[in-house]
Amino acid sequence: MRGKDLDYLVILAMLVAGLYTAVSGLLADLFGFPQFFLHRYAGYVCAVLVVVHLALNWERIAAYTTRRVGRPGRRRQPPSRREAPMLSRRTLLVAGLSGMGGFLLGRWLSEGGDGTVSDLDRRYHEWSKPGGAGWAGLLRDWGPRPPQHKVYPDAPRVDLPDPLGFRGLWLEEAIQARRSRREYLPGPLSLEELSRLLYAAQGITDPRGFRAAPSAGALYPIETYVVVHEVAGLEPGLYHYAVVWFAGARLGAPTVVPLGVQVLP
């Protein structure tokens, strides 16, 4: 492959990476996505491609810079009436960048509202939505990010069985076997059943930290607490589900009416 062909491939890759970075950034800003798929990685790739492109064309850039700096520009004759001035690529580029800069500047300098909204819910939504209006939104200090997983380091831990590898009924089988029951079999839950229930509710299902239950922006603000009444091998009490450990951290005796837990047939 010749150097010119490689340069064209780099330019094409720069175009794709730049478009993806711009579109994903706009979507993240408009819809408030804290984690957009591969947005930052596309930015890194685009920056690396720019460096590669400059390295491939360094001789041309150096020659152009030397020629422009070493030779003063000639005085251009004003265009005659018969010659209509044509728009150059530089003019179009400057116009496009100016328009984009004006759009971004208008968004940053726009006011977040005059405070006359009577509905408290709407006012809270306007004041708390991501993005922030004005230059204060760019300089706002949100403070340190809280830990992604809540833990109770001083509470004793109870290891739960591994919930993975269990195969229940297929959807068609569950629909076919569905019956309305008025009486249930007595007996406590097993630790395996409790582990599978908690994993199906809030377990981590992906190496990137995604869980079984959806959450906007993959923030997962909900914590799972279990009031245990009858579970085999587990003392009654209030427990917190530690998703990272697959364990329950016991917090103490429940202060509410004990809940009867029974096994479904």
PDB file of C-alpha atoms in Angstrom:
ATOM      1  CA  MET A   1       0.000   0.000   0.000  1.00  0.00           C
ATOM      2  CA  ARG A   2       1.386   3.391  -0.986  1.00  0.00           C
ATOM      3  CA  GLY A   3       1.638   6.307   1.404  1.00  0.00           C
ATOM      4  CA  LYS A   4      -1.032   8.219  -0.497  1.00  0.00           C
ATOM      5  CA  ASP A   5      -3.511   5.356  -0.184  1.00  0.00           C
ATOM      6  CA  LEU A   6      -2.770   5.098   3.541  1.00  0.00           C
ATOM      7  CA  ASP A   7      -3.352   8.824   3.895  1.00  0.00           C
ATOM      8  CA  TYR A   8      -6.762   8.517   2.232  1.00  0.00           C
ATOM      9  CA  LEU A   9      -7.705   5.648   4.551  1.00  0.00           C
ATOM     10  CA  VAL A  10      -6.680   7.720   7.564  1.00  0.00           C
ATOM     11  CA  ILE A  11      -8.778  10.646   6.322  1.00  0.00           C
ATOM     12  CA  LEU A  12     -11.800   8.360   5.851  1.00  0.00           C
ATOM     13  CA  ALA A  13     -11.332   6.897   9.337  1.00  0.00           C
ATOM     14  CA  MET A  14     -11.043  10.433  10.748  1.00  0.00           C
ATOM     15  CA  LEU A  15     -14.332  11.351   9.085  1.00  0.00           C
ATOM     16  CA  VAL A  16     -16.149   8.321  10.529  1.00  0.00           C
ATOM     17  CA  ALA A  17     -14.694   8.747  14.024  1.00  0.00           C
ATOM     18  CA  GLY A  18     -15.350  12.483  14.020  1.00  0.00           C
ATOM     19  CA  LEU A  19     -18.969  12.066  12.914  1.00  0.00           C
ATOM     20  CA  TYR A  20     -19.599   9.399  15.555  1.00  0.00           C
ATOM     21  CA  THR A  21     -17.998  11.555  18.253  1.00  0.00           C
ATOM     22  CA  ALA A  22     -20.058  14.596  17.259  1.00  0.00           C
ATOM     23  CA  VAL A  23     -23.375  12.734  16.948  1.00  0.00           C
ATOM     24  CA  SER A  24     -22.911  10.784  20.185  1.00  0.00           C
ATOM     25  CA  GLY A  25     -21.910  13.967  22.000  1.00  0.00           C
ATOM     26  CA  LEU A  26     -25.019  15.798  20.779  1.00  0.00           C
ATOM     27  CA  LEU A  27     -27.261  12.885  21.772  1.00  0.00           C
ATOM     28  CA  ALA A  28     -25.642  12.709  25.205  1.00  0.00           C
ATOM     29  CA  ASP A  29     -26.180  16.454  25.676  1.00  0.00           C
ATOM     30  CA  LEU A  30     -29.762  16.510  24.406  1.00  0.00           C
ATOM     31  CA  PHE A  31     -31.010  13.422  26.244  1.00  0.00           C
ATOM     32  CA  GLY A  32     -28.726  13.537  29.277  1.00  0.00           C
ATOM     33  CA  PHE A  33     -26.959  10.221  28.762  1.00  0.00           C
ATOM     34  CA  PRO A  34     -24.058  10.077  31.269  1.00  0.00           C
ATOM     35  CA  GLN A  35     -22.619   6.993  29.570  1.00  0.00           C
ATOM     36  CA  PHE A  36     -22.977   6.940  25.805  1.00  0.00           C
ATOM     37  CA  PHE A  37     -21.715   3.895  23.949  1.00  0.00           C
ATOM     38  CA  LEU A  38     -18.001   4.297  23.092  1.00  0.00           C
ATOM     39  CA  HIS A  39     -18.230   8.110  22.901  1.00  0.00           C
ATOM     40  CA  ARG A  40     -14.945   8.846  24.644  1.00  0.00           C
ATOM     41  CA  TYR A  41     -13.136   6.002  22.887  1.00  0.00           C
ATOM     42  CA  ALA A  42     -14.195   7.411  19.516  1.00  0.00           C
ATOM     43  CA  GLY A  43     -12.710  10.737  20.578  1.00  0.00           C
ATOM     44  CA  TYR A  44      -9.423   9.061  21.463  1.00  0.00           C
ATOM     45  CA  VAL A  45      -9.367   7.262  18.108  1.00  0.00           C
ATOM     46  CA  CYS A  46     -10.050  10.519  16.272  1.00  0.00           C
ATOM     47  CA  ALA A  47      -7.182  12.252  18.108  1.00  0.00           C
ATOM     48  CA  VAL A  48      -4.774   9.415  17.246  1.00  0.00           C
ATOM     49  CA  LEU A  49      -5.838   9.533  13.590  1.00  0.00           C
ATOM     50  CA  VAL A  50      -5.195  13.281  13.495  1.00  0.00           C
ATOM     51  CA  VAL A  51      -1.662  12.703  14.769  1.00  0.00           C
ATOM     52  CA  VAL A  52      -1.102   9.973  12.152  1.00  0.00           C
ATOM     53  CA  HIS A  53      -2.451  12.249   9.412  1.00  0.00           C
ATOM     54  CA  LEU A  54      -0.091  15.040  10.467  1.00  0.00           C
ATOM     55  CA  ALA A  55       2.834  12.614  10.507  1.00  0.00           C
ATOM     56  CA  LEU A  56       2.057  11.407   6.982  1.00  0.00           C
ATOM     57  CA  ASN A  57       1.818  14.965   5.633  1.00  0.00           C
ATOM     58  CA  TRP A  58       4.499  16.608   7.744  1.00  0.00           C
ATOM     59  CA  GLU A  59       6.757  17.415   4.778  1.00  0.00           C
ATOM     60  CA  ARG A  60       3.934  19.117   2.897  1.00  0.00           C
ATOM     61  CA  ILE A  61       2.908  21.065   6.004  1.00  0.00           C
ATOM     62  CA  ALA A  62       6.493  22.195   6.633  1.00  0.00           C
ATOM     63  CA  ALA A  63       6.956  23.212   2.985  1.00  0.00           C
ATOM     64  CA  TYR A  64       3.680  25.144   2.955  1.00  0.00           C
ATOM     65  CA  THR A  65       4.541  26.925   6.206  1.00  0.00           C
ATOM     66  CA  THR A  66       8.013  27.853   4.935  1.00  0.00           C
ATOM     67  CA  ARG A  67       6.607  29.126   1.656  1.00  0.00           C
ATOM     68  CA  ARG A  68       3.905  31.224   3.296  1.00  0.00           C
ATOM     69  CA  VAL A  69       6.133  32.665   5.988  1.00  0.00           C
ATOM     70  CA  GLY A  70       9.156  33.311   3.778  1.00  0.00           C
ATOM     71  CA  ARG A  71       7.266  34.981   0.916  1.00  0.00           C
ATOM     72  CA  PRO A  72       5.038  38.004   1.594  1.00  0.00           C
ATOM     73  CA  GLY A  73       1.641  37.868   0.043  1.00  0.00           C
ATOM     74  CA  ARG A  74       1.087  39.692  -3.191  1.00  0.00           C
ATOM     75  CA  ARG A  75      -1.433  42.458  -3.467  1.00  0.00           C
ATOM     76  CA  ARG A  76      -4.465  41.042  -5.095  1.00  0.00           C
ATOM     77  CA  GLN A  77      -6.282  43.078  -7.707  1.00  0.00           C
ATOM     78  CA  PRO A  78      -9.902  43.806  -6.887  1.00  0.00           C
ATOM     79  CA  PRO A  79     -12.280  41.712  -8.953  1.00  0.00           C
ATOM     80  CA  SER A  80     -13.745  43.402 -11.964  1.00  0.00           C
ATOM     81  CA  ARG A  81     -17.429  43.875 -12.407  1.00  0.00           C
ATOM     82  CA  ARG A  82     -17.562  41.094 -14.950  1.00  0.00           C
ATOM     83  CA  GLU A  83     -15.868  38.592 -12.647  1.00  0.00           C
ATOM     84  CA  ALA A  84     -18.119  37.343  -9.888  1.00  0.00           C
ATOM     85  CA  PRO A  85     -16.144  36.340  -6.770  1.00  0.00           C
ATOM     86  CA  MET A  86     -16.333  32.604  -6.090  1.00  0.00           C
ATOM     87  CA  LEU A  87     -16.622  31.099  -2.655  1.00  0.00           C
ATOM     88  CA  SER A  88     -13.519  29.159  -1.737  1.00  0.00           C
ATOM     89  CA  ARG A  89     -13.333  26.117   0.486  1.00  0.00           C
ATOM     90  CA  ARG A  90     -11.735  28.239   3.180  1.00  0.00           C
ATOM     91  CA  THR A  91     -14.700  30.608   3.146  1.00  0.00           C
ATOM     92  CA  LEU A  92     -17.164  27.739   3.440  1.00  0.00           C
ATOM     93  CA  LEU A  93     -15.150  26.199   6.284  1.00  0.00           C
ATOM     94  CA  VAL A  94     -14.994  29.494   8.174  1.00  0.00           C
ATOM     95  CA  ALA A  95     -18.736  30.008   7.676  1.00  0.00           C
ATOM     96  CA  GLY A  96     -19.534  26.511   8.927  1.00  0.00           C
ATOM     97  CA  LEU A  97     -17.295  26.832  11.968  1.00  0.00           C
ATOM     98  CA  SER A  98     -18.728  30.268  12.728  1.00  0.00           C
ATOM     99  CA  GLY A  99     -22.269  28.927  12.584  1.00  0.00           C
ATOM    100  CA  MET A 100     -21.424  25.995  14.840  1.00  0.00           C
ATOM    101  CA  GLY A 101     -19.596  28.273  17.264  1.00  0.00           C
ATOM    102  CA  GLY A 102     -22.557  30.633  17.382  1.00  0.00           C
ATOM    103  CA  PHE A 103     -24.924  27.742  18.055  1.00  0.00           C
ATOM    104  CA  LEU A 104     -22.788  26.433  20.928  1.00  0.00           C
ATOM    105  CA  LEU A 105     -22.254  29.914  22.332  1.00  0.00           C
ATOM    106  CA  GLY A 106     -25.991  30.556  22.221  1.00  0.00           C
ATOM    107  CA  ARG A 107     -26.672  27.375  24.167  1.00  0.00           C
ATOM    108  CA  TRP A 108     -24.065  28.236  26.805  1.00  0.00           C
ATOM    109  CA  LEU A 109     -25.228  31.830  27.216  1.00  0.00           C
ATOM    110  CA  SER A 110     -28.941  31.032  27.187  1.00  0.00           C
ATOM    111  CA  GLU A 111     -30.790  31.636  30.426  1.00  0.00           C
ATOM    112  CA  GLY A 112     -32.361  28.728  32.249  1.00  0.00           C
ATOM    113  CA  GLY A 113     -35.684  30.516  32.761  1.00  0.00           C
ATOM    114  CA  ASP A 114     -36.987  33.626  34.453  1.00  0.00           C
ATOM    115  CA  GLY A 115     -38.154  31.737  37.536  1.00  0.00           C
ATOM    116  CA  THR A 116     -41.836  32.475  36.911  1.00  0.00           C
ATOM    117  CA  VAL A 117     -42.861  28.836  36.465  1.00  0.00           C
ATOM    118  CA  SER A 118     -45.674  28.203  38.920  1.00  0.00           C
ATOM    119  CA  ASP A 119     -45.522  24.412  38.786  1.00  0.00           C
ATOM    120  CA  LEU A 120     -42.929  23.279  41.339  1.00  0.00           C
ATOM    121  CA  ASP A 121     -42.405  19.993  39.514  1.00  0.00           C
ATOM    122  CA  ARG A 122     -41.580  21.767  36.254  1.00  0.00           C
ATOM    123  CA  ARG A 123     -39.339  24.255  38.039  1.00  0.00           C
ATOM    124  CA  TYR A 124     -37.414  21.440  39.730  1.00  0.00           C
ATOM    125  CA  HIS A 125     -37.070  19.680  36.379  1.00  0.00           C
ATOM    126  CA  GLU A 126     -35.774  22.829  34.664  1.00  0.00           C
ATOM    127  CA  TRP A 127     -33.269  23.599  37.412  1.00  0.00           C
ATOM    128  CA  SER A 128     -31.976  20.047  37.859  1.00  0.00           C
ATOM    129  CA  LYS A 129     -31.779  18.700  34.300  1.00  0.00           C
ATOM    130  CA  PRO A 130     -28.253  17.978  33.015  1.00  0.00           C
ATOM    131  CA  GLY A 131     -26.415  20.418  30.812  1.00  0.00           C
ATOM    132  CA  GLY A 132     -26.618  23.564  32.883  1.00  0.00           C
ATOM    133  CA  ALA A 133     -27.329  26.985  31.368  1.00  0.00           C
ATOM    134  CA  GLY A 134     -24.752  29.720  31.118  1.00  0.00           C
ATOM    135  CA  TRP A 135     -21.055  29.717  31.863  1.00  0.00           C
ATOM    136  CA  ALA A 136     -21.810  28.752  35.463  1.00  0.00           C
ATOM    137  CA  GLY A 137     -22.846  25.322  34.211  1.00  0.00           C
ATOM    138  CA  LEU A 138     -19.366  24.780  32.786  1.00  0.00           C
ATOM    139  CA  LEU A 139     -17.590  25.798  36.002  1.00  0.00           C
ATOM    140  CA  ARG A 140     -19.985  24.137  38.430  1.00  0.00           C
ATOM    141  CA  ASP A 141     -18.345  21.813  40.939  1.00  0.00           C
ATOM    142  CA  TRP A 142     -20.486  18.714  41.377  1.00  0.00           C
ATOM    143  CA  GLY A 143     -18.205  17.327  44.060  1.00  0.00           C
ATOM    144  CA  PRO A 144     -16.664  13.862  44.207  1.00  0.00           C
ATOM    145  CA  ARG A 145     -18.662  11.071  42.622  1.00  0.00           C
ATOM    146  CA  PRO A 146     -20.202   8.718  45.187  1.00  0.00           C
ATOM    147  CA  PRO A 147     -19.156   5.055  45.137  1.00  0.00           C
ATOM    148  CA  GLN A 148     -20.895   2.990  42.486  1.00  0.00           C
ATOM    149  CA  HIS A 149     -21.762   0.210  44.942  1.00  0.00           C
ATOM    150  CA  LYS A 150     -23.024   0.789  48.467  1.00  0.00           C
ATOM    151  CA  VAL A 151     -21.311  -1.331  51.106  1.00  0.00           C
ATOM    152  CA  TYR A 152     -21.528  -1.766  54.859  1.00  0.00           C
ATOM    153  CA  PRO A 153     -17.937  -2.577  55.856  1.00  0.00           C
ATOM    154  CA  ASP A 154     -18.725  -3.074  59.554  1.00  0.00           C
ATOM    155  CA  ALA A 155     -21.671  -5.435  58.996  1.00  0.00           C
ATOM    156  CA  PRO A 156     -21.107  -9.212  58.951  1.00  0.00           C
ATOM    157  CA  ARG A 157     -21.302 -10.832  55.533  1.00  0.00           C
ATOM    158  CA  VAL A 158     -23.270 -13.902  54.569  1.00  0.00           C
ATOM    159  CA  ASP A 159     -22.029 -15.498  51.359  1.00  0.00           C
ATOM    160  CA  LEU A 160     -24.797 -16.560  48.989  1.00  0.00           C
ATOM    161  CA  PRO A 161     -24.599 -19.456  46.523  1.00  0.00           C
ATOM    162  CA  ASP A 162     -23.590 -18.631  42.959  1.00  0.00           C
ATOM    163  CA  PRO A 163     -26.824 -17.795  41.080  1.00  0.00           C
ATOM    164  CA  LEU A 164     -25.314 -18.417  37.635  1.00  0.00           C
ATOM    165  CA  GLY A 165     -25.848 -21.619  35.713  1.00  0.00           C
ATOM    166  CA  PHE A 166     -29.452 -22.145  36.798  1.00  0.00           C
ATOM    167  CA  ARG A 167     -31.908 -23.046  34.060  1.00  0.00           C
ATOM    168  CA  GLY A 168     -35.584 -22.645  34.807  1.00  0.00           C
ATOM    169  CA  LEU A 169     -38.580 -22.983  32.540  1.00  0.00           C
ATOM    170  CA  TRP A 170     -38.621 -21.541  29.063  1.00  0.00           C
ATOM    171  CA  LEU A 171     -41.180 -18.808  28.485  1.00  0.00           C
ATOM    172  CA  GLU A 172     -43.438 -21.122  26.484  1.00  0.00           C
ATOM    173  CA  GLU A 173     -43.280 -23.791  29.200  1.00  0.00           C
ATOM    174  CA  ALA A 174     -44.082 -21.256  31.920  1.00  0.00           C
ATOM    175  CA  ILE A 175     -47.099 -19.970  29.975  1.00  0.00           C
ATOM    176  CA  GLN A 176     -48.316 -23.515  29.307  1.00  0.00           C
ATOM    177  CA  ALA A 177     -47.975 -24.553  32.969  1.00  0.00           C
ATOM    178  CA  ARG A 178     -49.449 -21.398  34.479  1.00  0.00           C
ATOM    179  CA  ARG A 179     -52.284 -22.022  36.950  1.00  0.00           C
ATOM    180  CA  SER A 180     -53.983 -19.834  39.533  1.00  0.00           C
ATOM    181  CA  ARG A 181     -53.213 -21.055  43.065  1.00  0.00           C
ATOM    182  CA  ARG A 182     -55.043 -20.204  46.265  1.00  0.00           C
ATOM    183  CA  GLU A 183     -52.896 -22.297  48.569  1.00  0.00           C
ATOM    184  CA  TYR A 184     -49.127 -22.543  48.590  1.00  0.00           C
ATOM    185  CA  LEU A 185     -46.770 -25.138  49.928  1.00  0.00           C
ATOM    186  CA  PRO A 186     -45.469 -24.309  53.413  1.00  0.00           C
ATOM    187  CA  GLY A 187     -41.760 -24.188  54.042  1.00  0.00           C
ATOM    188  CA  PRO A 188     -38.825 -21.775  54.031  1.00  0.00           C
ATOM    189  CA  LEU A 189     -36.892 -20.512  51.043  1.00  0.00           C
ATOM    190  CA  SER A 190     -33.464 -21.961  50.417  1.00  0.00           C
ATOM    191  CA  LEU A 191     -30.339 -19.845  50.096  1.00  0.00           C
ATOM    192  CA  GLU A 192     -30.080 -20.877  46.436  1.00  0.00           C
ATOM    193  CA  GLU A 193     -33.597 -19.601  45.709  1.00  0.00           C
ATOM    194  CA  LEU A 194     -32.959 -16.335  47.568  1.00  0.00           C
ATOM    195  CA  SER A 195     -29.698 -15.845  45.668  1.00  0.00           C
ATOM    196  CA  ARG A 196     -31.430 -16.354  42.314  1.00  0.00           C
ATOM    197  CA  LEU A 197     -34.250 -13.952  43.253  1.00  0.00           C
ATOM    198  CA  LEU A 198     -31.822 -11.216  44.287  1.00  0.00           C
ATOM    199  CA  TYR A 199     -29.680 -11.758  41.192  1.00  0.00           C
ATOM    200  CA  ALA A 200     -32.750 -11.498  38.939  1.00  0.00           C
ATOM    201  CA  ALA A 201     -33.689  -8.233  40.658  1.00  0.00           C
ATOM    202  CA  GLN A 202     -30.355  -6.369  40.887  1.00  0.00           C
ATOM    203  CA  GLY A 203     -27.528  -8.725  39.910  1.00  0.00           C
ATOM    204  CA  ILE A 204     -24.625  -7.627  37.695  1.00  0.00           C
ATOM    205  CA  THR A 205     -25.059  -9.284  34.293  1.00  0.00           C
ATOM    206  CA  ASP A 206     -22.252  -7.638  32.280  1.00  0.00           C
ATOM    207  CA  PRO A 207     -18.529  -7.012  32.832  1.00  0.00           C
ATOM    208  CA  ARG A 208     -19.192  -3.291  32.290  1.00  0.00           C
ATOM    209  CA  GLY A 209     -21.381  -3.199  35.411  1.00  0.00           C
ATOM    210  CA  PHE A 210     -24.831  -3.436  33.812  1.00  0.00           C
ATOM    211  CA  ARG A 211     -27.474  -5.069  35.974  1.00  0.00           C
ATOM    212  CA  ALA A 212     -30.564  -7.203  35.501  1.00  0.00           C
ATOM    213  CA  ALA A 213     -32.865  -4.212  36.140  1.00  0.00           C
ATOM    214  CA  PRO A 214     -32.578  -1.245  33.733  1.00  0.00           C
ATOM    215  CA  SER A 215     -31.531   2.206  34.903  1.00  0.00           C
ATOM    216  CA  ALA A 216     -31.299   5.506  33.015  1.00  0.00           C
ATOM    217  CA  GLY A 217     -27.661   6.266  32.338  1.00  0.00           C
ATOM    218  CA  ALA A 218     -26.577   3.021  34.029  1.00  0.00           C
ATOM    219  CA  LEU A 219     -26.466   4.854  37.377  1.00  0.00           C
ATOM    220  CA  TYR A 220     -28.451   2.271  39.401  1.00  0.00           C
ATOM    221  CA  PRO A 221     -29.478   4.390  42.407  1.00  0.00           C
ATOM    222  CA  ILE A 222     -31.714   1.662  43.880  1.00  0.00           C
ATOM    223  CA  GLU A 223     -30.418  -0.508  46.731  1.00  0.00           C
ATOM    224  CA  THR A 224     -32.024  -3.851  47.584  1.00  0.00           C
ATOM    225  CA  TYR A 225     -32.885  -4.691  51.191  1.00  0.00           C
ATOM    226  CA  VAL A 226     -34.430  -7.971  52.285  1.00  0.00           C
ATOM    227  CA  VAL A 227     -36.492  -8.594  55.411  1.00  0.00           C
ATOM    228  CA  VAL A 228     -35.801 -12.253  56.111  1.00  0.00           C
ATOM    229  CA  HIS A 229     -38.379 -14.247  58.044  1.00  0.00           C
ATOM    230  CA  GLU A 230     -37.982 -17.842  56.926  1.00  0.00           C
ATOM    231  CA  VAL A 231     -34.942 -18.699  54.838  1.00  0.00           C
ATOM    232  CA  ALA A 232     -33.086 -21.934  55.445  1.00  0.00           C
ATOM    233  CA  GLY A 233     -29.628 -21.278  56.860  1.00  0.00           C
ATOM    234  CA  LEU A 234     -30.235 -17.553  57.372  1.00  0.00           C
ATOM    235  CA  GLU A 235     -31.193 -15.853  60.617  1.00  0.00           C
ATOM    236  CA  PRO A 236     -34.230 -13.549  60.572  1.00  0.00           C
ATOM    237  CA  GLY A 237     -33.271  -9.917  60.139  1.00  0.00           C
ATOM    238  CA  LEU A 238     -32.793  -7.038  57.734  1.00  0.00           C
ATOM    239  CA  TYR A 239     -30.195  -7.625  55.015  1.00  0.00           C
ATOM    240  CA  HIS A 240     -28.610  -5.531  52.302  1.00  0.00           C
ATOM    241  CA  TYR A 241     -27.811  -7.180  48.961  1.00  0.00           C
ATOM    242  CA  ALA A 242     -24.177  -6.481  48.051  1.00  0.00           C
ATOM    243  CA  VAL A 243     -24.181  -7.001  44.293  1.00  0.00           C
ATOM    244  CA  VAL A 244     -20.383  -7.079  43.997  1.00  0.00           C
ATOM    245  CA  TRP A 245     -19.910  -9.848  46.548  1.00  0.00           C
ATOM    246  CA  PHE A 246     -23.021 -11.920  45.794  1.00  0.00           C
ATOM    247  CA  ALA A 247     -23.578 -11.673  49.522  1.00  0.00           C
ATOM    248  CA  GLY A 248     -25.987 -10.227  52.031  1.00  0.00           C
ATOM    249  CA  ALA A 249     -24.699  -7.810  54.661  1.00  0.00           C
ATOM    250  CA  ARG A 250     -26.812  -8.172  57.770  1.00  0.00           C
ATOM    251  CA  LEU A 251     -27.842  -4.858  59.341  1.00  0.00           C
ATOM    252  CA  GLY A 252     -29.844  -6.033  62.343  1.00  0.00           C
ATOM    253  CA  ALA A 253     -33.269  -7.182  63.438  1.00  0.00           C
ATOM    254  CA  PRO A 254     -36.229  -5.834  61.454  1.00  0.00           C
ATOM    255  CA  THR A 255     -38.344  -3.093  62.965  1.00  0.00           C
ATOM    256  CA  VAL A 256     -41.416  -3.977  60.916  1.00  0.00           C
ATOM    257  CA  VAL A 257     -43.861  -6.857  61.002  1.00  0.00           C
ATOM    258  CA  PRO A 258     -42.052 -10.057  59.863  1.00  0.00           C
ATOM    259  CA  LEU A 259     -43.007 -11.120  56.353  1.00  0.00           C
ATOM    260  CA  GLY A 260     -43.971 -14.735  55.763  1.00  0.00           C
ATOM    261  CA  VAL A 261     -42.004 -16.192  52.839  1.00  0.00           C
ATOM    262  CA  GLN A 262     -43.216 -19.412  51.273  1.00  0.00           C
ATOM    263  CA  VAL A 263     -42.126 -21.564  48.369  1.00  0.00           C
ATOM    264  CA  LEU A 264     -44.340 -21.476  45.307  1.00  0.00           C
ATOM    265  CA  PRO A 265     -45.388 -24.863  43.906  1.00  0.00           C
TER     266      PRO A 265
END
